[in-house]
Coordinates of C-alpha atoms in Angstrom, one line a residue:
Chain A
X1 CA -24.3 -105.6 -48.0
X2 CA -26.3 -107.6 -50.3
X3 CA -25.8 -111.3 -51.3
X4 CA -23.1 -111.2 -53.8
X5 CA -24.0 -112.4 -57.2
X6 CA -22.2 -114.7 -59.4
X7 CA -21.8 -113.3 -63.0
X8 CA -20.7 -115.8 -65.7
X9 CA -21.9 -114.4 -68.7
X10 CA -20.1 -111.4 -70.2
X11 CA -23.6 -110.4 -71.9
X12 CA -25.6 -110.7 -68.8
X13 CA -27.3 -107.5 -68.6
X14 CA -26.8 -107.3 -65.2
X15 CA -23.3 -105.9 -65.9
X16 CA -24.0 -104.3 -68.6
X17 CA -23.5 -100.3 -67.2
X18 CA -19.8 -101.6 -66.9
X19 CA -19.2 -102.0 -70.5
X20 CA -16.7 -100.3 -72.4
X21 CA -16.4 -98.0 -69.5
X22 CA -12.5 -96.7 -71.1
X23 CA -13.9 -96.1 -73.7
X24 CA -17.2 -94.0 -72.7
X25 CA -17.6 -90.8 -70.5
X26 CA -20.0 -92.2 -68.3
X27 CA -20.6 -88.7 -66.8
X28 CA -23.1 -87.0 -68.0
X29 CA -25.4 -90.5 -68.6
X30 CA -27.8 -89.8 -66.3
X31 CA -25.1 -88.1 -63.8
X32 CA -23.2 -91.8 -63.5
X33 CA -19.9 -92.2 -62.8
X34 CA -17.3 -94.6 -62.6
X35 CA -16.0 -95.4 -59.0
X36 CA -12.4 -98.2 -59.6
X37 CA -10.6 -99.8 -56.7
X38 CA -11.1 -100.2 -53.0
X39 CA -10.0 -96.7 -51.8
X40 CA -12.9 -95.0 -54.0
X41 CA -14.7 -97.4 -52.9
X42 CA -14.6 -97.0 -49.4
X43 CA -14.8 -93.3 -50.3
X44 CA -18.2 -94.0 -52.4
X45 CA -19.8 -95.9 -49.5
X46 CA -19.4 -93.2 -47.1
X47 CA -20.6 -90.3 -49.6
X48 CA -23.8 -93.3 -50.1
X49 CA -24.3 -93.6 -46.4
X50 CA -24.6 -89.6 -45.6
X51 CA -27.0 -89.1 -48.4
X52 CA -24.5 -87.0 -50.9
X53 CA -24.4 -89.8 -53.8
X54 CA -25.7 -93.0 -54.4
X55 CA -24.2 -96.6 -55.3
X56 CA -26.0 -98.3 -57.9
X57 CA -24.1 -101.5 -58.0
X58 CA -20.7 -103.2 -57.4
X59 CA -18.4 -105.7 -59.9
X60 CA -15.9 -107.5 -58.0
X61 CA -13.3 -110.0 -59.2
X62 CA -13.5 -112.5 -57.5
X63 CA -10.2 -113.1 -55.9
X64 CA -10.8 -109.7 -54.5
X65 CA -14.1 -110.6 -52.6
X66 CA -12.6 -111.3 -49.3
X67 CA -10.3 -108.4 -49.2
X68 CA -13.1 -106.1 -49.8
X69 CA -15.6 -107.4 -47.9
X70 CA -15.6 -105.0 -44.9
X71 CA -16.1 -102.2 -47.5
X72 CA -19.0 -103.5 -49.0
X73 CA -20.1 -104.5 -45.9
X74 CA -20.8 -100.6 -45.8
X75 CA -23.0 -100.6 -48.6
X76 CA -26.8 -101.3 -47.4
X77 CA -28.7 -104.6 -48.7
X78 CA -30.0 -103.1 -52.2
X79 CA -27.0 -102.0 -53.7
X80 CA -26.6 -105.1 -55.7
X81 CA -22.7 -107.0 -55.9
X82 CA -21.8 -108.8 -58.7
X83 CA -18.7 -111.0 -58.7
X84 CA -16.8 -112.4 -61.8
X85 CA -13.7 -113.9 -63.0
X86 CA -11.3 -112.2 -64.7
X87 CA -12.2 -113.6 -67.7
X88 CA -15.5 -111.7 -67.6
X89 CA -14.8 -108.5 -65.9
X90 CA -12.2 -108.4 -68.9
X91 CA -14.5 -108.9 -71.4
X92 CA -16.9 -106.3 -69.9
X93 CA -15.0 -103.4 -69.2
X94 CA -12.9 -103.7 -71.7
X95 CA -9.5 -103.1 -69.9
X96 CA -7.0 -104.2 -67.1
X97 CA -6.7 -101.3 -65.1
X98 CA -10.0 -101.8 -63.1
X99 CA -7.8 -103.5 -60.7
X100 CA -10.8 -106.1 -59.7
X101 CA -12.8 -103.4 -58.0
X102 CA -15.4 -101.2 -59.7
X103 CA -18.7 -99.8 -58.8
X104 CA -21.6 -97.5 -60.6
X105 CA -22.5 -94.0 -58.9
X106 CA -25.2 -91.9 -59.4
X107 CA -25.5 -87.9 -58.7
X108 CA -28.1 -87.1 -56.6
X109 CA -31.2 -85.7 -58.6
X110 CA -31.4 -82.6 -56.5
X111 CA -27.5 -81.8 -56.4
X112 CA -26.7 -78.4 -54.9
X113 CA -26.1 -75.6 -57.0
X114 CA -24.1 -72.6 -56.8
X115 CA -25.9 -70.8 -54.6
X116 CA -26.8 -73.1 -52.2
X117 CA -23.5 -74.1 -51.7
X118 CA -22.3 -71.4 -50.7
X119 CA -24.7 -70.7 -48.2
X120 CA -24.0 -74.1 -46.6
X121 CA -20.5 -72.7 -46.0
X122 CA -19.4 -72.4 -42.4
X123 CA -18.1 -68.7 -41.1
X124 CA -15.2 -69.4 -40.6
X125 CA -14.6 -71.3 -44.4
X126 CA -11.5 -71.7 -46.9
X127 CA -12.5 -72.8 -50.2
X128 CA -10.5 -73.8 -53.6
X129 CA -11.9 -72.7 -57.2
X130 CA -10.8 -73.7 -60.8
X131 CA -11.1 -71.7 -63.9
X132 CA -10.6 -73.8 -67.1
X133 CA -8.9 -77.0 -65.1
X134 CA -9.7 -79.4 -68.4
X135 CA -7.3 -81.6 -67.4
X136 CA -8.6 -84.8 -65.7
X137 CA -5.1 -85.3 -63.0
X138 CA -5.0 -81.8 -62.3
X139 CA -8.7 -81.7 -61.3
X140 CA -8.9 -84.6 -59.7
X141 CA -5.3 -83.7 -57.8
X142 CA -6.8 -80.3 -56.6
X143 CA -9.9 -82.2 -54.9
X144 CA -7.0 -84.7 -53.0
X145 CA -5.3 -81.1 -51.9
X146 CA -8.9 -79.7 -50.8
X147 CA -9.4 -82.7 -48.9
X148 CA -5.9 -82.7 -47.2
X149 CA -6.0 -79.4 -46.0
X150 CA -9.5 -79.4 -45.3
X151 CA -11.2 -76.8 -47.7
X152 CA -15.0 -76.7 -47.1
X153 CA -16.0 -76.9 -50.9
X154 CA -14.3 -76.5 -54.5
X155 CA -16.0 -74.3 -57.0
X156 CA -15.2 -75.1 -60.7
X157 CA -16.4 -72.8 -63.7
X158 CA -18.2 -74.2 -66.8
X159 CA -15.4 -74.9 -68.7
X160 CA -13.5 -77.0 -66.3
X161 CA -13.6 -80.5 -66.9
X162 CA -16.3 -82.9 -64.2
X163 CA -14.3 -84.3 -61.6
X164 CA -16.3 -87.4 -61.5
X165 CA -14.8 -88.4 -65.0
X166 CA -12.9 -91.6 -64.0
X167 CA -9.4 -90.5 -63.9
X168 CA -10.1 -87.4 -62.2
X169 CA -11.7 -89.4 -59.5
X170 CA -9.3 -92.4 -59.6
X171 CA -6.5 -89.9 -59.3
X172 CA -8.7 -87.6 -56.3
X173 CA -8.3 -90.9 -54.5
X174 CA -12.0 -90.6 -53.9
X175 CA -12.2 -86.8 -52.5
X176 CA -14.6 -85.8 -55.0
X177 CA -16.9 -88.0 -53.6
X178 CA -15.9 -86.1 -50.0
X179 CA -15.6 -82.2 -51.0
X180 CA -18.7 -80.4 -51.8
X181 CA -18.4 -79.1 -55.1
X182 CA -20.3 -77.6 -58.0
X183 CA -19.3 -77.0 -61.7
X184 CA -21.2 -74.2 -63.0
X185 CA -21.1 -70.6 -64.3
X186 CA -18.5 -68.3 -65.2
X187 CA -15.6 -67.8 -62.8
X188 CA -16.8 -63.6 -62.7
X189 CA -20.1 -65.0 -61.4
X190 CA -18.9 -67.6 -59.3
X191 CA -16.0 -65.6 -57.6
X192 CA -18.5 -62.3 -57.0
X193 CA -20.8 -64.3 -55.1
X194 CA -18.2 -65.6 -53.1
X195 CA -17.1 -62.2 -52.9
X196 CA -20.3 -61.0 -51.7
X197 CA -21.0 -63.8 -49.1
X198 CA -17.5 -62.2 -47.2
X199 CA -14.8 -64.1 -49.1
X200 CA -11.5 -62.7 -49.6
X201 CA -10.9 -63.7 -53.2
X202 CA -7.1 -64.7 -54.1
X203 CA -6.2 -65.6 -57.5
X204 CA -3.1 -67.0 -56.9
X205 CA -0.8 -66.5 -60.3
X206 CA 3.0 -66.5 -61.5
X207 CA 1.9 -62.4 -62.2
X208 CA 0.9 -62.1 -58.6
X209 CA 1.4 -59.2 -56.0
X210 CA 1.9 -60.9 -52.6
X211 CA 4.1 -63.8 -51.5
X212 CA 1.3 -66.2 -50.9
X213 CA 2.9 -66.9 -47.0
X214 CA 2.3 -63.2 -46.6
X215 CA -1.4 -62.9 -47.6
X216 CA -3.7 -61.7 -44.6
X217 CA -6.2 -64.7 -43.2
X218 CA -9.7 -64.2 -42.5
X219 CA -12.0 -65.9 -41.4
X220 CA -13.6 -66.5 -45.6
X221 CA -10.7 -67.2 -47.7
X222 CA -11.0 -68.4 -51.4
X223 CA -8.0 -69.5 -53.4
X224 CA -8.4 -69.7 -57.2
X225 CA -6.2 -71.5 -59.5
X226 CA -6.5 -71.1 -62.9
X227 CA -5.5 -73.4 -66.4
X228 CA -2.2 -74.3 -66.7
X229 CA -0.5 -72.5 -69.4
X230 CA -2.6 -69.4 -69.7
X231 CA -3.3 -68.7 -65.8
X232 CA -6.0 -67.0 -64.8
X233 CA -8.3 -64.3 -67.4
X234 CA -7.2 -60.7 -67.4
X235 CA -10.9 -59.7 -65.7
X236 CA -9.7 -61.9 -62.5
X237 CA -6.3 -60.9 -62.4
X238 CA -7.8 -57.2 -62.2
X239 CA -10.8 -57.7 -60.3
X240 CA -9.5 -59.5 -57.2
X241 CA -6.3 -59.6 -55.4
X242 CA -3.2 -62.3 -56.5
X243 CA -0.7 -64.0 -54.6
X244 CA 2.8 -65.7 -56.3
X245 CA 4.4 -68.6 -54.8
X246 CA 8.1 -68.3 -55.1
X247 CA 10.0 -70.0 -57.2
X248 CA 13.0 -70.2 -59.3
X249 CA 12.6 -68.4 -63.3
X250 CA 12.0 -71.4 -65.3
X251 CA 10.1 -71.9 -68.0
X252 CA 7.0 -73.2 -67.1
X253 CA 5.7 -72.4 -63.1
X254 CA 4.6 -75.1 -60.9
X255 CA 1.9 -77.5 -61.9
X256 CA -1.9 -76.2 -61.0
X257 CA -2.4 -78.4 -58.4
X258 CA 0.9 -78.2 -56.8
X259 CA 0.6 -74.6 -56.4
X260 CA -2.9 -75.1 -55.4
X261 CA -1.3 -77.5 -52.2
X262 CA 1.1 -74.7 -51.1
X263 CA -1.7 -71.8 -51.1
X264 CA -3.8 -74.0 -48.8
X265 CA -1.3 -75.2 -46.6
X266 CA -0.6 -72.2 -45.8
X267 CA -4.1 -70.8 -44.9
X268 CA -5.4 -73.5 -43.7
X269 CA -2.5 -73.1 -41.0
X270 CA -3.3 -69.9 -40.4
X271 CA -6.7 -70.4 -39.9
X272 CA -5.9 -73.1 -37.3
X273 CA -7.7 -75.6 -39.5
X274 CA -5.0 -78.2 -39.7
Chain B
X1 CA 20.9 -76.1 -86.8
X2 CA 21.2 -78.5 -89.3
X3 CA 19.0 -78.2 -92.6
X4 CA 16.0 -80.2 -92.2
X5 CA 15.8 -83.0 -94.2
X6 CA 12.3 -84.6 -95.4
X7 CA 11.3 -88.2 -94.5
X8 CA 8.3 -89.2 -96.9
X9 CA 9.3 -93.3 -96.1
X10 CA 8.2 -94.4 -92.6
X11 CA 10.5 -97.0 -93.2
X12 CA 13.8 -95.4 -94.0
X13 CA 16.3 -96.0 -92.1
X14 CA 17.0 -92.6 -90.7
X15 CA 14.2 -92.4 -88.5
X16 CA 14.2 -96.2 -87.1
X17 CA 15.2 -94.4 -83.9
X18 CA 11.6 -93.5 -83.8
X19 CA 10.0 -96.7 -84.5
X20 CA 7.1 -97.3 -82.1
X21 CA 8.4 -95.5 -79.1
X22 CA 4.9 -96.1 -77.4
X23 CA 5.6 -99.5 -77.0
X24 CA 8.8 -99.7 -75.8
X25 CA 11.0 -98.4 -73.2
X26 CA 13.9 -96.7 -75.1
X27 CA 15.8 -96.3 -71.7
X28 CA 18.4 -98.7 -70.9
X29 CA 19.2 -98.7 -74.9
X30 CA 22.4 -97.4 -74.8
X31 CA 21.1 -94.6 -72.8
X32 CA 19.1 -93.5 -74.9
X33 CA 15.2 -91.3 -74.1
X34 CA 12.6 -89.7 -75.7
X35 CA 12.1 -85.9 -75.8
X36 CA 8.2 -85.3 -76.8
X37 CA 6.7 -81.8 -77.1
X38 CA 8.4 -78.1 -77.8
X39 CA 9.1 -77.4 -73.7
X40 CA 10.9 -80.5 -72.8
X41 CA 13.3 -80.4 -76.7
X42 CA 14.1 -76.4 -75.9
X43 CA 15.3 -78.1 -72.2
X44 CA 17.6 -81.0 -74.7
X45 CA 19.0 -78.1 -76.6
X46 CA 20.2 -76.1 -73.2
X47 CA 21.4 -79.5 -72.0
X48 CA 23.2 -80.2 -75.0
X49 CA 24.8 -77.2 -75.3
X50 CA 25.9 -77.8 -71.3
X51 CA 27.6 -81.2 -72.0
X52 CA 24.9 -82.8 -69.3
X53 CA 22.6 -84.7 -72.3
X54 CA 23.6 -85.2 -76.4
X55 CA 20.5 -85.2 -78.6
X56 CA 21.1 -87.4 -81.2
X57 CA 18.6 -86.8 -83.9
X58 CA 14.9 -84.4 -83.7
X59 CA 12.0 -85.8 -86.0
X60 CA 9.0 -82.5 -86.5
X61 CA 5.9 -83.0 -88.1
X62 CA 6.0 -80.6 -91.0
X63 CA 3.2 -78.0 -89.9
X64 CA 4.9 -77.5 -87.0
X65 CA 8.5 -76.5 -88.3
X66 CA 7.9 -72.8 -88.2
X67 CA 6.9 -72.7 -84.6
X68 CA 10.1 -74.2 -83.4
X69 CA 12.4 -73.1 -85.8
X70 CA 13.8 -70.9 -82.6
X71 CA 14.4 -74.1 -80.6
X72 CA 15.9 -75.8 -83.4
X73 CA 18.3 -73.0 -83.8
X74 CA 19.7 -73.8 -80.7
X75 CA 21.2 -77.2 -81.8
X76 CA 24.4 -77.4 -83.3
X77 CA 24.6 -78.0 -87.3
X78 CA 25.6 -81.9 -86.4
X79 CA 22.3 -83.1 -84.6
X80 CA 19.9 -84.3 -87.9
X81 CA 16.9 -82.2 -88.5
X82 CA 14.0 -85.1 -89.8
X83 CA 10.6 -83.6 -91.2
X84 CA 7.4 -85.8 -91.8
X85 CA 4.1 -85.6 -92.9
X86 CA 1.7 -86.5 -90.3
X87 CA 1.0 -89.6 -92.2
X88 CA 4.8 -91.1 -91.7
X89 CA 5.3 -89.9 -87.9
X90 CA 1.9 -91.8 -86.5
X91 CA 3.4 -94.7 -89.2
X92 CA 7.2 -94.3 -87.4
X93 CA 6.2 -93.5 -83.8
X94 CA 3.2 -95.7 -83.6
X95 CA 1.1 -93.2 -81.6
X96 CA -0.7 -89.6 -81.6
X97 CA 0.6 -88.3 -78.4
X98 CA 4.2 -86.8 -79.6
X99 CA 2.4 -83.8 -80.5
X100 CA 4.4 -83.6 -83.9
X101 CA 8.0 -82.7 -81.5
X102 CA 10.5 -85.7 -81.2
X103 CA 14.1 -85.9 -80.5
X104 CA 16.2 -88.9 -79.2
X105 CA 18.3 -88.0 -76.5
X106 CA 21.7 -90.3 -75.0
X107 CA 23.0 -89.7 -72.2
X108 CA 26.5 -88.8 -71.8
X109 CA 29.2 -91.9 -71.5
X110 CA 30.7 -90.6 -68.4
X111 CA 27.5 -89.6 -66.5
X112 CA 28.3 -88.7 -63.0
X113 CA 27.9 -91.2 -59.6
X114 CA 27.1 -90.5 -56.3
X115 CA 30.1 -89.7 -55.1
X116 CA 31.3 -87.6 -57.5
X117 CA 27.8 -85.6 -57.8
X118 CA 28.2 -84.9 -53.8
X119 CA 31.1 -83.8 -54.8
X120 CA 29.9 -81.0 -56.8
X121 CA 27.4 -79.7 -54.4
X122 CA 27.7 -76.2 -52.9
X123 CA 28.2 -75.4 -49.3
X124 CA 24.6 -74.2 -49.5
X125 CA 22.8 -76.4 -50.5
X126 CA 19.5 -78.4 -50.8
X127 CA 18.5 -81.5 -52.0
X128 CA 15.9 -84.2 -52.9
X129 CA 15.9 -87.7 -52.1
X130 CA 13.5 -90.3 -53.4
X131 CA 13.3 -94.2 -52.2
X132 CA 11.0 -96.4 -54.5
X133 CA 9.5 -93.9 -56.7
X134 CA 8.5 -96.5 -59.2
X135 CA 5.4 -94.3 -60.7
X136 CA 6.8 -92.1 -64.2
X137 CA 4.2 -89.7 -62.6
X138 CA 5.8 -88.8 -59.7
X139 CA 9.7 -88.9 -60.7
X140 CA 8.4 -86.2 -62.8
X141 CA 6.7 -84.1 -60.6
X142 CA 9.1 -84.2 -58.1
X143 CA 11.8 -83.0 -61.0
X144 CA 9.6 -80.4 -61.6
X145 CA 9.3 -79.3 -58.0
X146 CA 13.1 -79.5 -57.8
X147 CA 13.5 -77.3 -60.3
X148 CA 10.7 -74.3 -59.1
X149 CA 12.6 -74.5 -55.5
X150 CA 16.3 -74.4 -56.9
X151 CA 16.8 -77.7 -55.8
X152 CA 20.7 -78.6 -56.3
X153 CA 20.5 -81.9 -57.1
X154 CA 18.0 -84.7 -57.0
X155 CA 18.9 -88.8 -55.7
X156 CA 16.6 -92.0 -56.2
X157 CA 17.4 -95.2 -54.8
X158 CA 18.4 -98.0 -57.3
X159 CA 14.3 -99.3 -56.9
X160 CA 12.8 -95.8 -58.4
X161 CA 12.2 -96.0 -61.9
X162 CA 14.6 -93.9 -64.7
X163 CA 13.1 -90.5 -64.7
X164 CA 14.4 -90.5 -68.6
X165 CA 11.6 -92.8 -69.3
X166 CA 9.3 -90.6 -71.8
X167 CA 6.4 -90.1 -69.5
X168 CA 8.2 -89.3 -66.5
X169 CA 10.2 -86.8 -68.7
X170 CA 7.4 -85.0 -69.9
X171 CA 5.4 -84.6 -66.8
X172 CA 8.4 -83.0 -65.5
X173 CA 8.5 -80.3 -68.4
X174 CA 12.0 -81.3 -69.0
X175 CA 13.5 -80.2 -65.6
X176 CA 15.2 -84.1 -65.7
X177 CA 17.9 -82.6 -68.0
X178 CA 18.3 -79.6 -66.1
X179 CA 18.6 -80.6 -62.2
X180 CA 21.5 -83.2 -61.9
X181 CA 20.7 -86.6 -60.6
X182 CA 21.8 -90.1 -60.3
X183 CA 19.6 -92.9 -59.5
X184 CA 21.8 -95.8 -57.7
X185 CA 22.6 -98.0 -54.7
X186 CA 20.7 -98.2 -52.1
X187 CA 18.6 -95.5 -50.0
X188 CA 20.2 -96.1 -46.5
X189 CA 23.8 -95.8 -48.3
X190 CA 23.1 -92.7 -50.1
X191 CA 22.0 -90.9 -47.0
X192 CA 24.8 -92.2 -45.3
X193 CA 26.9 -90.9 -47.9
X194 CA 24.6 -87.1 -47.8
X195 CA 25.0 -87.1 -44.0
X196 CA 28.8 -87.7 -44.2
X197 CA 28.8 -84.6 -46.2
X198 CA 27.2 -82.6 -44.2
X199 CA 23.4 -82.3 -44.8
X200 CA 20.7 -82.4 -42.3
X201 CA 19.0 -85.4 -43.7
X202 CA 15.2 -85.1 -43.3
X203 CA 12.7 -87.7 -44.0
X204 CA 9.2 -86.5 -45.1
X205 CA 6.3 -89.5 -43.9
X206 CA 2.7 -88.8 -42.1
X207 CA 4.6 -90.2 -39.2
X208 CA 7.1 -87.4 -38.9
X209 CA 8.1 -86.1 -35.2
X210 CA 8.4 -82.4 -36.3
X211 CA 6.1 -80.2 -38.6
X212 CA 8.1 -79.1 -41.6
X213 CA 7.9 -75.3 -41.2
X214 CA 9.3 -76.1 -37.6
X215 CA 12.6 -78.0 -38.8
X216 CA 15.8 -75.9 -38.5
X217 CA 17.2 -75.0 -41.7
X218 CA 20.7 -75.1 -41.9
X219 CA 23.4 -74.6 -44.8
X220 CA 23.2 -77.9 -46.3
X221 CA 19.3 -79.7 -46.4
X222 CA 18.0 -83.3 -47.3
X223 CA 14.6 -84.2 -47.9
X224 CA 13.8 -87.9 -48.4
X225 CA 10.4 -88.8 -49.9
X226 CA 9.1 -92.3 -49.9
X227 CA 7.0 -94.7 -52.2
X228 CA 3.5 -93.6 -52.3
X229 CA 1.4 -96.4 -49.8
X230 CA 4.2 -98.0 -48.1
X231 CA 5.9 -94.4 -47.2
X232 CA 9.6 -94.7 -45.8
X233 CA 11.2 -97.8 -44.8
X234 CA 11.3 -97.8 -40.9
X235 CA 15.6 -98.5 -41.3
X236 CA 15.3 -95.1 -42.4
X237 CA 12.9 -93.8 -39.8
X238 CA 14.8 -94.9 -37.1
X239 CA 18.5 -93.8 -38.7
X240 CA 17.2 -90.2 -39.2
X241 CA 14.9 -87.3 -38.2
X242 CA 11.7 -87.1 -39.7
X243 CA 9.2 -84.3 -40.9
X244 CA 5.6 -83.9 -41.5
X245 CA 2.9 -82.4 -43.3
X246 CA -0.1 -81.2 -41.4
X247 CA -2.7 -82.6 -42.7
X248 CA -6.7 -83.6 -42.1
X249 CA -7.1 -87.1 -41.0
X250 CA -7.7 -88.8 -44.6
X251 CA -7.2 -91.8 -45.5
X252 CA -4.7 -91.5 -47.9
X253 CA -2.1 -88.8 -47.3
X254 CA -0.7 -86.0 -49.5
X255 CA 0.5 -87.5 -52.9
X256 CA 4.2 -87.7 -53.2
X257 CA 5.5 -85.0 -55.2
X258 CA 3.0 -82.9 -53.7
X259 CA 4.7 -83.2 -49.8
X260 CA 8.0 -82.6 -51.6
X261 CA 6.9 -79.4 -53.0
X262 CA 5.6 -78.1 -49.5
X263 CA 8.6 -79.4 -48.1
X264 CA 11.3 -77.8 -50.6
X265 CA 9.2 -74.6 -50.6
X266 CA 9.5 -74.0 -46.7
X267 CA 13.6 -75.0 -47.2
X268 CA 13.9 -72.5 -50.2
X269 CA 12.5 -69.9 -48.9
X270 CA 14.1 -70.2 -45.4
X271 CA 17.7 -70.5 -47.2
X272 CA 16.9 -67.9 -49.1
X273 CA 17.2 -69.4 -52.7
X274 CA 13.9 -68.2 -54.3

């Protein structure tokens, strides 16, 4: 880890690509994100270390130095660390829910797209993908579920929201940092070429045919979840095959990512990956 | 329902009830909550109308009266109707996030307590227990859950937090006025007290002896989540049998409400309520 640095100065400009940060969407700024508290962290200095993002710099308060020290001491020498007093790390950020521990990450410049995602897939591979998951919790909870259960990647369509936002990856407790994803394309396009790489494509919906305990198992499964509220387009519903989870009539079905955490329980038993 | 009446004052009177609900916690107030949003008021009116909740007054911004004139319908002539412009609710309720749907629920005098809700359970039956659920968040979603999986009743330990509070309301779409609970004593005594009657009590943690699909499912089920972080306390390790989730190694396990959905799915289905 490097030398930490003493920051005094609420102005220093330093600090300055912490400023504001509840107020801004870093994302999309250069592909930087906001990484907050010591599990994301840790998380953030792992996906660092094997190559898959990068840590640009570290703001610690500084009662929290020594707890975090053996996680920064996973950061190499020129990622810089700053430390602060409350007082300044206040004024900076602009909020109290940093919980003393914040960091800057970077997207790689050559992130992988679509395509070559999919053919880094292992053959025997279950994945998880979102169409129109604009909500930052349910996002970021469907990349903790991937993680859990052990999906291989996480395909999300254009019009889902970027789980690096801050509360997505706050609430992922860091697995979007961990699951390979991309966010690209329509969901037709993304789910026919998973389809045509040997995936057996499951919508999983309220509307579904099969009891999703009952669905067959390959060795290529995808699971797609779609918005909550309007579930998944028409065009997937009849293109692919759907699974229902069983529940109780109620007015509104179980939560996206809730639903997502039952589907791949269940396969990821059945494949033997868990 | 009663005929709406128009509020043009932020200040009158009628609405106080209303008066910057962001900033304060309404429960504990005489027992009184806030219902936000069209799903969880139609889930006040069908708990009115069962004697479990009383609404006490509903305040609709005025472009949204036709859309739930059917809920509305549902509420007896004697619960007050308010209608604003836009301009007096954000002036009244001191935010944007009611979504222009309010209502100010009580709860009843003589609300049930633990004994007395055992009391009412069925022979079959299946039910939730929660020790330190202090986050809104995931009192609500494990409502919610309850309610997909037919859950009889729900229990917290007098250290969760009121799941009438507004936020842990809404993110249970309103399922905390339909599944009966009662949040009191201690967690030990009230699975004492579930044991005594009967139910297999089963304690959900990372460190659980048996996988959850394995456990034997008999007429009358307990499942016991813990704080999120800490888990269960060992005292109730030790006193009862305990359940897992298989899971990746991960640093931080499934999220709460999450396990307790996987959990009360498996139960469900094997007892044959969904």
């Amino acid at each position: 880890m490097a030398a930490p640095v003493a920051i005094d100065d609420p102005d220093d400009p330093r600090v300055a690509a912490f400023r504001d940060i509840s107020e801004r969407d870093l994302v999309g700024r250069q592909g930087r994100f906001i990484a907050e508290g010591t599990v994301v962290l840790r998380m953030l200095a792992a996906a660092h270390a094997a190559g898959r993002f990068r840590a640009e710099q570290v703001l610690i308060l500084e009662n929290r130095l020594p707890g975090v020290e053996a996680i920064l001491d996973a950061f190499p020498a020129d990622v810089p660390v700053y430390v602060a007093p409350a007082r300044v790390i206040d004024a900076v950020a602009g909020f109290h829910l940093h919980r003393g521990v914040l960091a800057i990450g970077r997207r790689p410049d050559a992130a992988p797209d679509l395509d070559s995602l999919i053919a880094t897939l292992p053959d025997r591979a279950l994945v998880l993908a979102g169409c129109g998951i604009s909500n930052h919790d349910n996002a970021g909870s469907l990349f903790r579920n991937a993680a859990a259960f052990g999906a291989d990647a996480l395909f999300l369509d254009e019009t889902s929201c970027d789980p690096l936002y801050r509360k997505a990856l706050r609430v992922s407790v860091g697995s979007v940092l961990a699951v390979p994803f991309v966010r690209q394309g329509s969901i037709l396009d993304l789910l026919e070429k998973l389809d045509a790489a040997g995936f057996a494509v499951w919508g999983l919906s309220p509307r579904g045919e099969a009891e999703v305990g009952d669905i067959p198992v390959g060795p290529r499964m995808a699971l797609v979840m779609g918005t909550e509220g309007e579930g998944l387009p028409q065009a997937v519903m009849s293109r692919f095959r759907t699974a229902r989870i069983a529940q109780r009539p109620h007015l509104d079905s179980l939560n996206v990512a809730m639903a997502a955490g039952i589907g791949l329980y269940r396969i990821a038993q059945l494949q033997g990956r868990i």
